[in-house]
Coordinates of C-alpha atoms and ligand atoms in Angstrom, one line a residue:
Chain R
X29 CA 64.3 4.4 -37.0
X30 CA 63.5 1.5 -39.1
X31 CA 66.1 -0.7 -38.0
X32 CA 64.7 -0.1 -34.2
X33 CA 61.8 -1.1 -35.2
X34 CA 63.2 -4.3 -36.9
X35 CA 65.4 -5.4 -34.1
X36 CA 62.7 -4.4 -31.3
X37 CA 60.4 -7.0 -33.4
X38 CA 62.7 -9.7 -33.9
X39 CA 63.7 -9.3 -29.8
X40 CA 60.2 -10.0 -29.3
X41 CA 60.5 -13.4 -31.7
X42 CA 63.7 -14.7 -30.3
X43 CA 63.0 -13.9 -26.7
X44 CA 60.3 -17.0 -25.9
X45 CA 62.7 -19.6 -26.5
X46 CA 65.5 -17.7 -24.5
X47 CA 64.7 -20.5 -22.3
X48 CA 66.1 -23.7 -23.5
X49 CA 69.7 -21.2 -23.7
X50 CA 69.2 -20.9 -20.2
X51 CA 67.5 -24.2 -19.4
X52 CA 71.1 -25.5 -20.8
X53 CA 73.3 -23.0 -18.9
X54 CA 71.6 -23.6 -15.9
X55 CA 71.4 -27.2 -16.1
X56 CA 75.5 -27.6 -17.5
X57 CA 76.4 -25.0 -14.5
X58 CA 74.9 -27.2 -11.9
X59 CA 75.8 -30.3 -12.9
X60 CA 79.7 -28.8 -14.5
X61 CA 80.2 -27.5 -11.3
X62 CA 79.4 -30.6 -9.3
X63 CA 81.8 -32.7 -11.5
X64 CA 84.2 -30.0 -11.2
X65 CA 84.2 -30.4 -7.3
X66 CA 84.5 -34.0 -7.9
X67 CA 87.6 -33.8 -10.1
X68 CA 89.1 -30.9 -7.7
X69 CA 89.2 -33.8 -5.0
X70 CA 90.2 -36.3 -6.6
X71 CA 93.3 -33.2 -8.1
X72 CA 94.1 -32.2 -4.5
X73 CA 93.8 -35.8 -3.0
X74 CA 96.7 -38.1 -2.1
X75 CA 96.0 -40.5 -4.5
X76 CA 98.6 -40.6 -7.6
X77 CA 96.4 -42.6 -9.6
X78 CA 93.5 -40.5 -9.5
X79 CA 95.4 -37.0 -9.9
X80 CA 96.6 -38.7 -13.1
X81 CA 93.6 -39.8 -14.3
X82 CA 92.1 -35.8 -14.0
X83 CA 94.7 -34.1 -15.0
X84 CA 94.3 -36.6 -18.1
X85 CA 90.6 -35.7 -18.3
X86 CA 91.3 -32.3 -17.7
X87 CA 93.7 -31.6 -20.7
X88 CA 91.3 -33.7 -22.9
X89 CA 88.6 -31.7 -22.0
X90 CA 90.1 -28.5 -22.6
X91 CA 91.4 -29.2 -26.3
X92 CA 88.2 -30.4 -27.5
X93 CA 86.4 -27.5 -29.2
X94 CA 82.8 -27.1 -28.1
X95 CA 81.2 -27.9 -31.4
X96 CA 83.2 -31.1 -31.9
X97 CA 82.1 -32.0 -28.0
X98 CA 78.4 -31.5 -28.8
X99 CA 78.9 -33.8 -32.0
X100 CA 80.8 -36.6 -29.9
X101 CA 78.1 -36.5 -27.3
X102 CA 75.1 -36.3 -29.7
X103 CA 76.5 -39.1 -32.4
X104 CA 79.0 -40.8 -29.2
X105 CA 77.2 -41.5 -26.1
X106 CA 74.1 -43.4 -28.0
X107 CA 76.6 -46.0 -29.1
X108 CA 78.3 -46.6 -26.2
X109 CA 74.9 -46.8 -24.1
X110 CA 73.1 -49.4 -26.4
X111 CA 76.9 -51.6 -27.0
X112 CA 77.7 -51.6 -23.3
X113 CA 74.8 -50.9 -21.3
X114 CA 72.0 -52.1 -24.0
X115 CA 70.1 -48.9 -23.4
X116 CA 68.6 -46.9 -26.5
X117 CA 68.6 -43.0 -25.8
X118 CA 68.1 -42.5 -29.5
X119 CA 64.7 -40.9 -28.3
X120 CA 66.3 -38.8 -26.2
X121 CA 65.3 -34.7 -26.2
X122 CA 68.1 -33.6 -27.7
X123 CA 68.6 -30.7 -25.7
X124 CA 70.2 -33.4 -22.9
X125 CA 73.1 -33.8 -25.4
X126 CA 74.0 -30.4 -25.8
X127 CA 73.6 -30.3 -21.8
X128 CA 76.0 -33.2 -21.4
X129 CA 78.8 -31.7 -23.5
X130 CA 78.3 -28.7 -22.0
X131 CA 78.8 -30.2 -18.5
X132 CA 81.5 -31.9 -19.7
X133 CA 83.5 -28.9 -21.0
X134 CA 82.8 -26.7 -17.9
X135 CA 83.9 -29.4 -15.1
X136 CA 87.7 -28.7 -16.8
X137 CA 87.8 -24.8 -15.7
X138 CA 85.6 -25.2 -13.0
X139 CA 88.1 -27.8 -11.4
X140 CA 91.0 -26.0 -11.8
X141 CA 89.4 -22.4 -10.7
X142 CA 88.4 -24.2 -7.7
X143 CA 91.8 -26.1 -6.8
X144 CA 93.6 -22.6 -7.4
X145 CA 91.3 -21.3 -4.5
X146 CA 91.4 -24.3 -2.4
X147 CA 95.8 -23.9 -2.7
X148 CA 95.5 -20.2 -2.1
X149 CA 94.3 -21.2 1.0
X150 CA 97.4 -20.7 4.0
X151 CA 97.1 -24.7 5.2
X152 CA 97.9 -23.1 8.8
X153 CA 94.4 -22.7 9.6
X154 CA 93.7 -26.3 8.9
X155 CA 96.0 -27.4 11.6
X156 CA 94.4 -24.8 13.8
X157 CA 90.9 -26.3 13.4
X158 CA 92.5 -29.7 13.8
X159 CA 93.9 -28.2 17.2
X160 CA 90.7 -26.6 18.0
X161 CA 88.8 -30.1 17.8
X162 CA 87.0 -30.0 14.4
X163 CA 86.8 -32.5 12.2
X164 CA 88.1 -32.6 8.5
X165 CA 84.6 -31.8 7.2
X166 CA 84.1 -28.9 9.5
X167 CA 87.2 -27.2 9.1
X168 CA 86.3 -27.4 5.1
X169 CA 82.9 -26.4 5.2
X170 CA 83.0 -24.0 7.6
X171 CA 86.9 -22.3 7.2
X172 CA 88.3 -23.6 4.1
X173 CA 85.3 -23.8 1.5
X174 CA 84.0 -19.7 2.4
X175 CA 87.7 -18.2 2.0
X176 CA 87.8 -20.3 -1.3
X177 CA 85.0 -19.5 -2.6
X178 CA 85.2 -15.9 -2.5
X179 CA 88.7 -16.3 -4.1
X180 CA 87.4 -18.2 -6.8
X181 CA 84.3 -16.1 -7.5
X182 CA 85.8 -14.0 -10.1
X183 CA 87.0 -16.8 -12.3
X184 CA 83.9 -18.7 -11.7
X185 CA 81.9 -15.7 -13.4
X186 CA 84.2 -15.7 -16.6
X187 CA 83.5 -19.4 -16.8
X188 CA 80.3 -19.0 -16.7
X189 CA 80.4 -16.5 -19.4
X190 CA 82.3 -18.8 -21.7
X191 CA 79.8 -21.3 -20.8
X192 CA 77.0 -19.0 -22.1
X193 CA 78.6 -18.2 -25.6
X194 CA 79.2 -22.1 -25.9
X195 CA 75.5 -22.7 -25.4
X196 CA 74.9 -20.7 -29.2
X197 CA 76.0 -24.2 -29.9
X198 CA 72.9 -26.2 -29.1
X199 CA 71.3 -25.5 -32.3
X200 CA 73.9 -27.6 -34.6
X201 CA 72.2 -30.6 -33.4
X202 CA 69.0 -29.5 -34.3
X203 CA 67.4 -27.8 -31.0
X204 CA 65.2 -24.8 -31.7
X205 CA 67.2 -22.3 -29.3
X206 CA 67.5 -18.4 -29.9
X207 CA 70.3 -19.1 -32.9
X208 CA 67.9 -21.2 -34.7
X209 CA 65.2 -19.0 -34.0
X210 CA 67.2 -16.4 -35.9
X211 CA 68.5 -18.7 -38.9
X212 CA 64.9 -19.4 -39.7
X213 CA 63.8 -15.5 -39.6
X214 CA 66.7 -15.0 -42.4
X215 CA 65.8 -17.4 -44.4
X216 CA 62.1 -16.2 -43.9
X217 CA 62.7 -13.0 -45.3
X218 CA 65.0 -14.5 -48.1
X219 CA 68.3 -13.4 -46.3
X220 CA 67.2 -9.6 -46.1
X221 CA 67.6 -8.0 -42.0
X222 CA 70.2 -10.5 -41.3
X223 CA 72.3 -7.9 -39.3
X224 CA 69.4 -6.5 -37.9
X225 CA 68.0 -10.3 -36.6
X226 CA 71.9 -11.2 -35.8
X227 CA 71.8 -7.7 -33.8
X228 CA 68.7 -8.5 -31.6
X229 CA 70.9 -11.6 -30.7
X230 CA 73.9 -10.4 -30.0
X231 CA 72.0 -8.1 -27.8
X232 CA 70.2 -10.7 -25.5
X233 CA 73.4 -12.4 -25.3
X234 CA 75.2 -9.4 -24.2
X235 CA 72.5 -8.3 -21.5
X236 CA 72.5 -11.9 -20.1
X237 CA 76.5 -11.2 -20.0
X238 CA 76.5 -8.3 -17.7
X239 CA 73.8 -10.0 -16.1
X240 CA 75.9 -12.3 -15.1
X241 CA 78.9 -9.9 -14.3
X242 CA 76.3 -7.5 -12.3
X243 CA 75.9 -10.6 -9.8
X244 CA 79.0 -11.4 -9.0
X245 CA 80.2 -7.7 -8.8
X246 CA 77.0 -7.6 -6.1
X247 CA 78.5 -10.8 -4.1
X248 CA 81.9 -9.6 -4.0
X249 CA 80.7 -6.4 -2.6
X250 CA 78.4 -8.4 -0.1
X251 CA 81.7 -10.8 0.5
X252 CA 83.7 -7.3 0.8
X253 CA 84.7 -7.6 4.3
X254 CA 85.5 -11.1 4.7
X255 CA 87.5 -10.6 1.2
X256 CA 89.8 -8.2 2.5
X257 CA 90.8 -10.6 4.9
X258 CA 91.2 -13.3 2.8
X259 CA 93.0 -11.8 -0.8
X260 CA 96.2 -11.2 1.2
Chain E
X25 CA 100.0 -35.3 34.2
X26 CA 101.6 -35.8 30.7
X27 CA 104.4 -38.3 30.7
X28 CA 106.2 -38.8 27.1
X29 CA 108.6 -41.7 26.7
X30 CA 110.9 -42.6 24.0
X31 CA 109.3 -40.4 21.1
X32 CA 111.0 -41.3 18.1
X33 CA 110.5 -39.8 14.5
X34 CA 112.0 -39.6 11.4
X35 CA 111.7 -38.4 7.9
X36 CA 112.5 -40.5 5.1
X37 CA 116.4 -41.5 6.6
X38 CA 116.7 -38.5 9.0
X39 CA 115.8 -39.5 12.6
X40 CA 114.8 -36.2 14.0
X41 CA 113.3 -37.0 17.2
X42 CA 116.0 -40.1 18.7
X43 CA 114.0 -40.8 22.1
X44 CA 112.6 -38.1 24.0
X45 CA 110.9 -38.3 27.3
X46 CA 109.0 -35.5 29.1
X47 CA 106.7 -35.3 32.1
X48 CA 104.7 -32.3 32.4
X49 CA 102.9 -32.0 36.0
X50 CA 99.5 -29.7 37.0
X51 CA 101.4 -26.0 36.8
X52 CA 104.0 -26.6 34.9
X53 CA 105.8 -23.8 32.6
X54 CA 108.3 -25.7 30.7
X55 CA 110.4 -24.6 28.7
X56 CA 112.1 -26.1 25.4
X57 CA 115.2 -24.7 24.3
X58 CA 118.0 -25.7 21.6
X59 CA 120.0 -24.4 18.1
X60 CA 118.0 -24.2 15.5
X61 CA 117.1 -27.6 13.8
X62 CA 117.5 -29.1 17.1
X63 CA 113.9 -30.8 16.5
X64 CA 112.0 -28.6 19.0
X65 CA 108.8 -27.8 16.7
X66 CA 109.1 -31.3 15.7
X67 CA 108.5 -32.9 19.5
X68 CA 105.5 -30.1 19.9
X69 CA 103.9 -31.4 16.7
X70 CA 104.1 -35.1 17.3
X71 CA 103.5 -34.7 21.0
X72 CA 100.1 -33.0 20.0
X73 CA 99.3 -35.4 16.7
X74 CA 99.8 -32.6 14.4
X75 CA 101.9 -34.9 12.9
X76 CA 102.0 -39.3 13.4
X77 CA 104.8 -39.6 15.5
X78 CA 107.0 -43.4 14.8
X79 CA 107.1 -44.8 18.1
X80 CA 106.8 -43.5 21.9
X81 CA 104.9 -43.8 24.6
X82 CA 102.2 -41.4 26.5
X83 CA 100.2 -41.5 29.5
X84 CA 98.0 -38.4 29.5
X85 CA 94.2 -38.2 31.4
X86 CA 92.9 -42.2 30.6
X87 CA 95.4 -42.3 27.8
X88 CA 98.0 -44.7 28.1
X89 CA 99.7 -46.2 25.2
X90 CA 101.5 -46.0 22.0
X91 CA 102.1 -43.4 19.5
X92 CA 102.2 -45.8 17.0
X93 CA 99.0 -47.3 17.9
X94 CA 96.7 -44.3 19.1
X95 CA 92.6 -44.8 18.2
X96 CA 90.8 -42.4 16.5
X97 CA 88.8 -41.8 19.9
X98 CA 91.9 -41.6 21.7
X99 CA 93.5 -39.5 19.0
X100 CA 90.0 -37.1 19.4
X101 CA 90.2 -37.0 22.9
X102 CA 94.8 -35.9 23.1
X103 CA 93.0 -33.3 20.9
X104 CA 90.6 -31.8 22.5
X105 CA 92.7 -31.5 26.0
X106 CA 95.2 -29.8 24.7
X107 CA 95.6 -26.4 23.0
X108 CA 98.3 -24.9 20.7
X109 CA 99.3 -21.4 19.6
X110 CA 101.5 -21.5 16.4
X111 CA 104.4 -19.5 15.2
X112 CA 102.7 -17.9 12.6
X113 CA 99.2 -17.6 14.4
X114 CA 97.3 -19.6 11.9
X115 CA 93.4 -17.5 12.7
X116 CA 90.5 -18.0 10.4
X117 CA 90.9 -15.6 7.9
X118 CA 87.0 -15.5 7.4
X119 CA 86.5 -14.9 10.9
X120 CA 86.4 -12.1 13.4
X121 CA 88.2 -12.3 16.7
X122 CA 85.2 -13.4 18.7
X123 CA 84.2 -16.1 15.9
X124 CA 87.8 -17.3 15.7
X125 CA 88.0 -18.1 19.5
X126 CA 84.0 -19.5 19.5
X127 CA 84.7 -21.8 16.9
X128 CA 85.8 -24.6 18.5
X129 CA 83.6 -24.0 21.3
X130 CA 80.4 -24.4 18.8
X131 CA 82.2 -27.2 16.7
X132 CA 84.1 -29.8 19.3
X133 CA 82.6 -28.6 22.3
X134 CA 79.1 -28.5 20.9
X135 CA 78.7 -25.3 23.4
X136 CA 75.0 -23.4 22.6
X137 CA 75.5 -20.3 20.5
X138 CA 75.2 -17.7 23.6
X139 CA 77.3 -19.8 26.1
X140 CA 80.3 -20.2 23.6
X141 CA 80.0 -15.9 22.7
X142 CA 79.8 -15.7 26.7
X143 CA 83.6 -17.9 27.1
X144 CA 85.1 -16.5 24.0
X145 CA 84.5 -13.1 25.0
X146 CA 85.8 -13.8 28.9
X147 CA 89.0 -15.7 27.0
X148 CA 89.4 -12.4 24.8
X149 CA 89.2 -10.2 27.9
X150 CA 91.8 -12.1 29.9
X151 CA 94.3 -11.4 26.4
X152 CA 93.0 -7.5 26.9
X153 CA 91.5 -7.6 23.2
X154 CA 87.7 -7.2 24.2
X155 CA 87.1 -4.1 22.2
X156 CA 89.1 -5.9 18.8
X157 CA 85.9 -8.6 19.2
X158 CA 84.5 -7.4 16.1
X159 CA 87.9 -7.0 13.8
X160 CA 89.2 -9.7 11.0
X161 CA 92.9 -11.3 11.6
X162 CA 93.6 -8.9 8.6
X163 CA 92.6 -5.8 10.5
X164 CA 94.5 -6.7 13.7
X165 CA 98.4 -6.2 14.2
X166 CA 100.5 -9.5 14.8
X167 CA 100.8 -9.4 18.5
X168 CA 97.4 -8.9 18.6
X169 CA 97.3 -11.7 16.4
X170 CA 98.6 -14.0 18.5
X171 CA 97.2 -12.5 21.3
X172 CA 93.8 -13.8 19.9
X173 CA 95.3 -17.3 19.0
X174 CA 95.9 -17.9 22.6
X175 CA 92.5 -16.9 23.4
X176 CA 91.1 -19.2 20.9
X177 CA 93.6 -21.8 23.1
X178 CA 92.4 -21.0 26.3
X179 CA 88.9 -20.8 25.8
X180 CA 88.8 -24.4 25.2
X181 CA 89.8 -24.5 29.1
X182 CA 92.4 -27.0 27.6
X183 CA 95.1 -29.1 30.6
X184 CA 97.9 -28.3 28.5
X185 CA 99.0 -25.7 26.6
X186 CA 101.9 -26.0 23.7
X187 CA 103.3 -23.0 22.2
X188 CA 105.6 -22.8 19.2
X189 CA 107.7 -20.1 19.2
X190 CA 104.8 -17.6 20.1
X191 CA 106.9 -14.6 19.5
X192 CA 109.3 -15.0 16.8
X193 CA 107.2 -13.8 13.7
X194 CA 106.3 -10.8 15.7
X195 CA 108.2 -7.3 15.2
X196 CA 110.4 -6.8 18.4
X197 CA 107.8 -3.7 19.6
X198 CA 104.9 -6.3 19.5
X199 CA 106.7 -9.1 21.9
X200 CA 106.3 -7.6 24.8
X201 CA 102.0 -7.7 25.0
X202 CA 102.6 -11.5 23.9
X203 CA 104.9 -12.3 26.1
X204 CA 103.1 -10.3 29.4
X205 CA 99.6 -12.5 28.2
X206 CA 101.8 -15.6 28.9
X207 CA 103.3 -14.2 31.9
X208 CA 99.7 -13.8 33.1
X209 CA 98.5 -17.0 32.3
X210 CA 101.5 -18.2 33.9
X211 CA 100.6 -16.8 37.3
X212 CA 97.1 -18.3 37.0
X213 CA 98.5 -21.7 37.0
X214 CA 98.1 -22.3 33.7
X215 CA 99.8 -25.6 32.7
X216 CA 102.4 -24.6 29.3
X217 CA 104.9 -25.8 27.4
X218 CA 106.5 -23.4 25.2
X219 CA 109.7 -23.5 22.9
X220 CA 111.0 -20.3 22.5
X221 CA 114.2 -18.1 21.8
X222 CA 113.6 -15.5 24.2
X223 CA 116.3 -16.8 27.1
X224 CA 115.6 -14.1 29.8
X225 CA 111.5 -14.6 29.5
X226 CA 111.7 -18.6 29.6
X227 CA 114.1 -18.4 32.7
X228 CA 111.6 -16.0 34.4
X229 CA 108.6 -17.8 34.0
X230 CA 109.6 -21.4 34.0
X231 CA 110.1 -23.8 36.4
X232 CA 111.6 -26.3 34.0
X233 CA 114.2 -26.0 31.5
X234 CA 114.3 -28.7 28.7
X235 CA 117.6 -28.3 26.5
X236 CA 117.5 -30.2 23.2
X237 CA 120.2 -31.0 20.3
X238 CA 119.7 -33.3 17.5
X239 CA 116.8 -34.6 18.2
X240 CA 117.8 -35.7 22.3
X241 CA 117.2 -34.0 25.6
X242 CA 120.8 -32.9 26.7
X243 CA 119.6 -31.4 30.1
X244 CA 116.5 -30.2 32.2
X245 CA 115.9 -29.4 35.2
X246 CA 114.9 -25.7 37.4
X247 CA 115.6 -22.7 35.1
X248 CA 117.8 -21.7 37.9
X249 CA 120.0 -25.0 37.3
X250 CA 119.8 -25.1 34.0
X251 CA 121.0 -21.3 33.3
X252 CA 122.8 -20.6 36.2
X253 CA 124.6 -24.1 36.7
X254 CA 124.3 -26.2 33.7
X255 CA 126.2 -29.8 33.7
X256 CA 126.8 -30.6 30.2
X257 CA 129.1 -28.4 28.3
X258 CA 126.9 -28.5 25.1
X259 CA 124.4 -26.6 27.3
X260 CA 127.0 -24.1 28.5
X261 CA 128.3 -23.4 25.2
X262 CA 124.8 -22.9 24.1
X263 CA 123.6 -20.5 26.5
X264 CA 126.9 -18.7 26.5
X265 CA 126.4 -18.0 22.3
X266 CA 122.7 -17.2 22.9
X267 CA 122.9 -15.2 26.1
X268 CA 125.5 -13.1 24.6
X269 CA 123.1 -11.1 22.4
X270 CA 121.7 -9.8 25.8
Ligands
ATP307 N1 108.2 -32.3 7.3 C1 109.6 -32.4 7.4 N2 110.2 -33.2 6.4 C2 111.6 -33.3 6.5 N3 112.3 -32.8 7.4 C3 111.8 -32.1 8.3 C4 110.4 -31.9 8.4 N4 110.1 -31.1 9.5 C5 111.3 -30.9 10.1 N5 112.3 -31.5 9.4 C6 113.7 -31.4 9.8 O1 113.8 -31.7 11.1 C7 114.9 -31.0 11.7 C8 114.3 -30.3 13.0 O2 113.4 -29.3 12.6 P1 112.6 -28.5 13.7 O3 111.7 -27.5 12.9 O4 111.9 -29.4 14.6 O5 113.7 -27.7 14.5 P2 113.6 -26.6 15.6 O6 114.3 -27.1 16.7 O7 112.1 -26.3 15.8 O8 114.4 -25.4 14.9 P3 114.0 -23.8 14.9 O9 114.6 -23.3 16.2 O10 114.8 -23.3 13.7 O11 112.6 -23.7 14.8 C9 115.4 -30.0 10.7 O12 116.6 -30.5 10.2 C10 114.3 -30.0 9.6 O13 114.9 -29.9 8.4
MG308 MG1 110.9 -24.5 15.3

């Protein structure tokens, strides 16, 4: 009964600052996912150059553990900015670091969830809107992009999943988030409830988990019809 | 109408299309027929832009030039005044029926919302699919398929329509209702050109017989020459291989 107790009160302490985890998920899902589509045209486009250039990105990206990303951007980026562009973002909330490297690690999977969806696409129906009259951007907005999406939904969730745990990250440069928030409750009570405080934790992290799974569950079954037609 | 000169296209060393001319007048059915590999899908796709054809001339509404040197306007325009129904259908797979054959009303023809539902539907009923309006290409059989890719064609009220081997993905039972939709459209005056396999349909409905090998016109002329009297003995040998599945 105690142990309730405990983690029901330590909930209540870590749960104000659940925003900067989200703040930072949000902010690397928009962004990630906007560099993503960027590198998914440049992957599916015609020139050689460029395709090399992501894919070389790409495989960067994906072996560079998180932590080690969030240390490169915090101690990195500052350096080049002031030696090639003489700007000082020294100053800088901190919390734009961890956002940075976060983008940077989700464009990689976003990018290749979304190319995987774009080729799963029968090409057929591109010549059809091309016969039809429409123009490039039409027949990708309105025929191409919808089937894709719904294809790539699934993937995108476990992304964004993998995105969340990678955000327990942000405090090893320093930003009071919910993992710091917990350190300092430890350390508070001389190391005593550590499972307990670790245990309120793990529990936010799992709810905003199936959250996140709940959503996409509900889009697919919105997207039902149309996904029947498309998953071949 | 349509007058094709000297279409010429290769791929990497293979010249595939060595010079073809065609003229298609107001009414025409014309039929393109040939072995395999002959090049026949080719000369539909590079006739229609679906592919940048090497060199050739057309003259087609206020068209008149180059393959080779088309505009983007012009280019636009070939588009737009000409449909095509494909082998393997190619609907929206996000679409139902009545959205598949709307869309290019709403999109190139810039038709308002209830106007384009009021052709697609009339196009749908002359294909006999009115009640499938509401189903997805998934939920629909393949000659109903294709049955609503020619709809999607014709609703466009395009001078010309091109059709790839319409039938030849279908299973034999579902050939027939394709094949009776083109008969139909046929009899309306509906100006076609259509490659296709099926010997007996093309000389029924045609009133021109194109015969292609390697990439060159070896004959054409009436269905009735062309079958019953052909000149060149490539064409007799042909038709007596093909015509002896019947
Ligand atoms: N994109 C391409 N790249 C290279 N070769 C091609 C391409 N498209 C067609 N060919 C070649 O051109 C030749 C003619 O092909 P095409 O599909 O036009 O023949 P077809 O007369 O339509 O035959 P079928 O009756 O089998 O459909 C073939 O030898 C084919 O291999
Ligand atoms: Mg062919």
């Amino acid at each position: 009964m105690r142990n309730f107790e405990l983690i029901g009160n330590f909930l209540l302490q870590l749960l104000p600052v659940i925003n900067i985890t989200l703040t930072v998920s949000v902010s690397a899902l928009v962004l990630g996912s906007f560099i993503g589509l960027i590198l998914t045209l440049g992957k599916i486009g015609s020139s050689r150059i460029l395709r090399g250039i992501v894919a070389g990105y790409i495989s960067i990206v994906r072996a560079t553990p998180p932590i080690i990303m969030i240390f490169l951007v915090y101690y990195g980026l500052p350096f080049i900015t002031a030696n090639f562009f003489k700007i000082n973002i020294e100053g800088w909330n901190r919390i734009y670091f961890v956002i940075i490297a976060l983008t940077l690690l989700f464009s990689a999977p976003v990018a290749e969830i979304m190319r995987s969806a774009y080729l799963s696409i029968d090409k057929g129906q591109y010549e059809a809107g091309i016969m039809v009259g429409m123009n490039k951007f039409q027949i990708f907005y309105r025929i191409i992009l919808p089937q894709a999406t719904v294809v790539a939904l699934p993937n995108y969730a476990t992304a964004l999943i993998n995105l969340l745990k990678e955000g327990s990250l942000t405090f090893t440069i320093g930003v009071v988030d919910m993992v710091a928030k917990s350190q300092m409750i430890v350390s508070n009570n001389s190391g005593g409830y550590a499972w307990q405080t670790y245990g309120s934790l793990a529990l936010i992290y799992w709810a905003l988990s199936l959250a996140i799974g709940r959503v996409v569950a509900l889009s697919e079954k919105a997207y039902q019809k149309k996904r029947q037609s498309i998953s071949i | 109408m349509l007058k094709i000169r000297g279409l010429k296209k290769s791929y990497a060393e293979n010249e595939i299309l060595k010079g073809i001319d065609l003229d298609v007048k107001k009414g025409d059915v014309i039929t393109i027929i040939g072995p395999s590999g002959a090049g026949k899908t080719t000369l539909l796709r590079n006739i229609t832009t679906l592919e940048s054809a090497d060199s050739g001339k057309i003259e087609f509404e206020n068209i008149q030039g180059d393959y080779s040197a088309l505009t983007r306007q012009e280019t636009k325009k070939l588009r737009q005044s000409i449909g095509f129904v494909f082998q393997n259908y190619n609907l929206f797979n996000n679409k139902t029926a009545l959205q598949n054959v709307m869309e290019g009303l709403l999109t190139a023809k810039r038709m308002p919302k209830q106007e384009a539902r009021t052709e697609a539907l009339k196009a749908l009923e002359r294909v006999g699919l009115l009640e499938y309006k509401d189903q997805y290409p998934v939920q629909l059989s393949g000659g109903q398929q294709q049955r609503v890719g020619i709809a999607r064609a014709i609703a466009l009220k395009p001078k010309v329509i091109f059709f790839d081997e319409p039938t030849s993905a279908l299973d034999p039972e579902l050939v027939g209702e394709v094949l009776q939709v083109m008969r139909s459209l046929a009899h309306e005056g509906t100006t076609m050109v259509i490659v296709t396999h099926q010997m007996r349909f093309a000389q029924e409905i045609s009133n021109k017989i194109v015969f292609m090998v390697a990439g060159r016109v070896v004959e054409s002329g009436t269905a009735q020459a062309v079958f019953e009297n052909p000149r060149a003995e490539r064409t007799r040998q042909f038709l007596a291989e093909t015509l002896v599945q019947y």
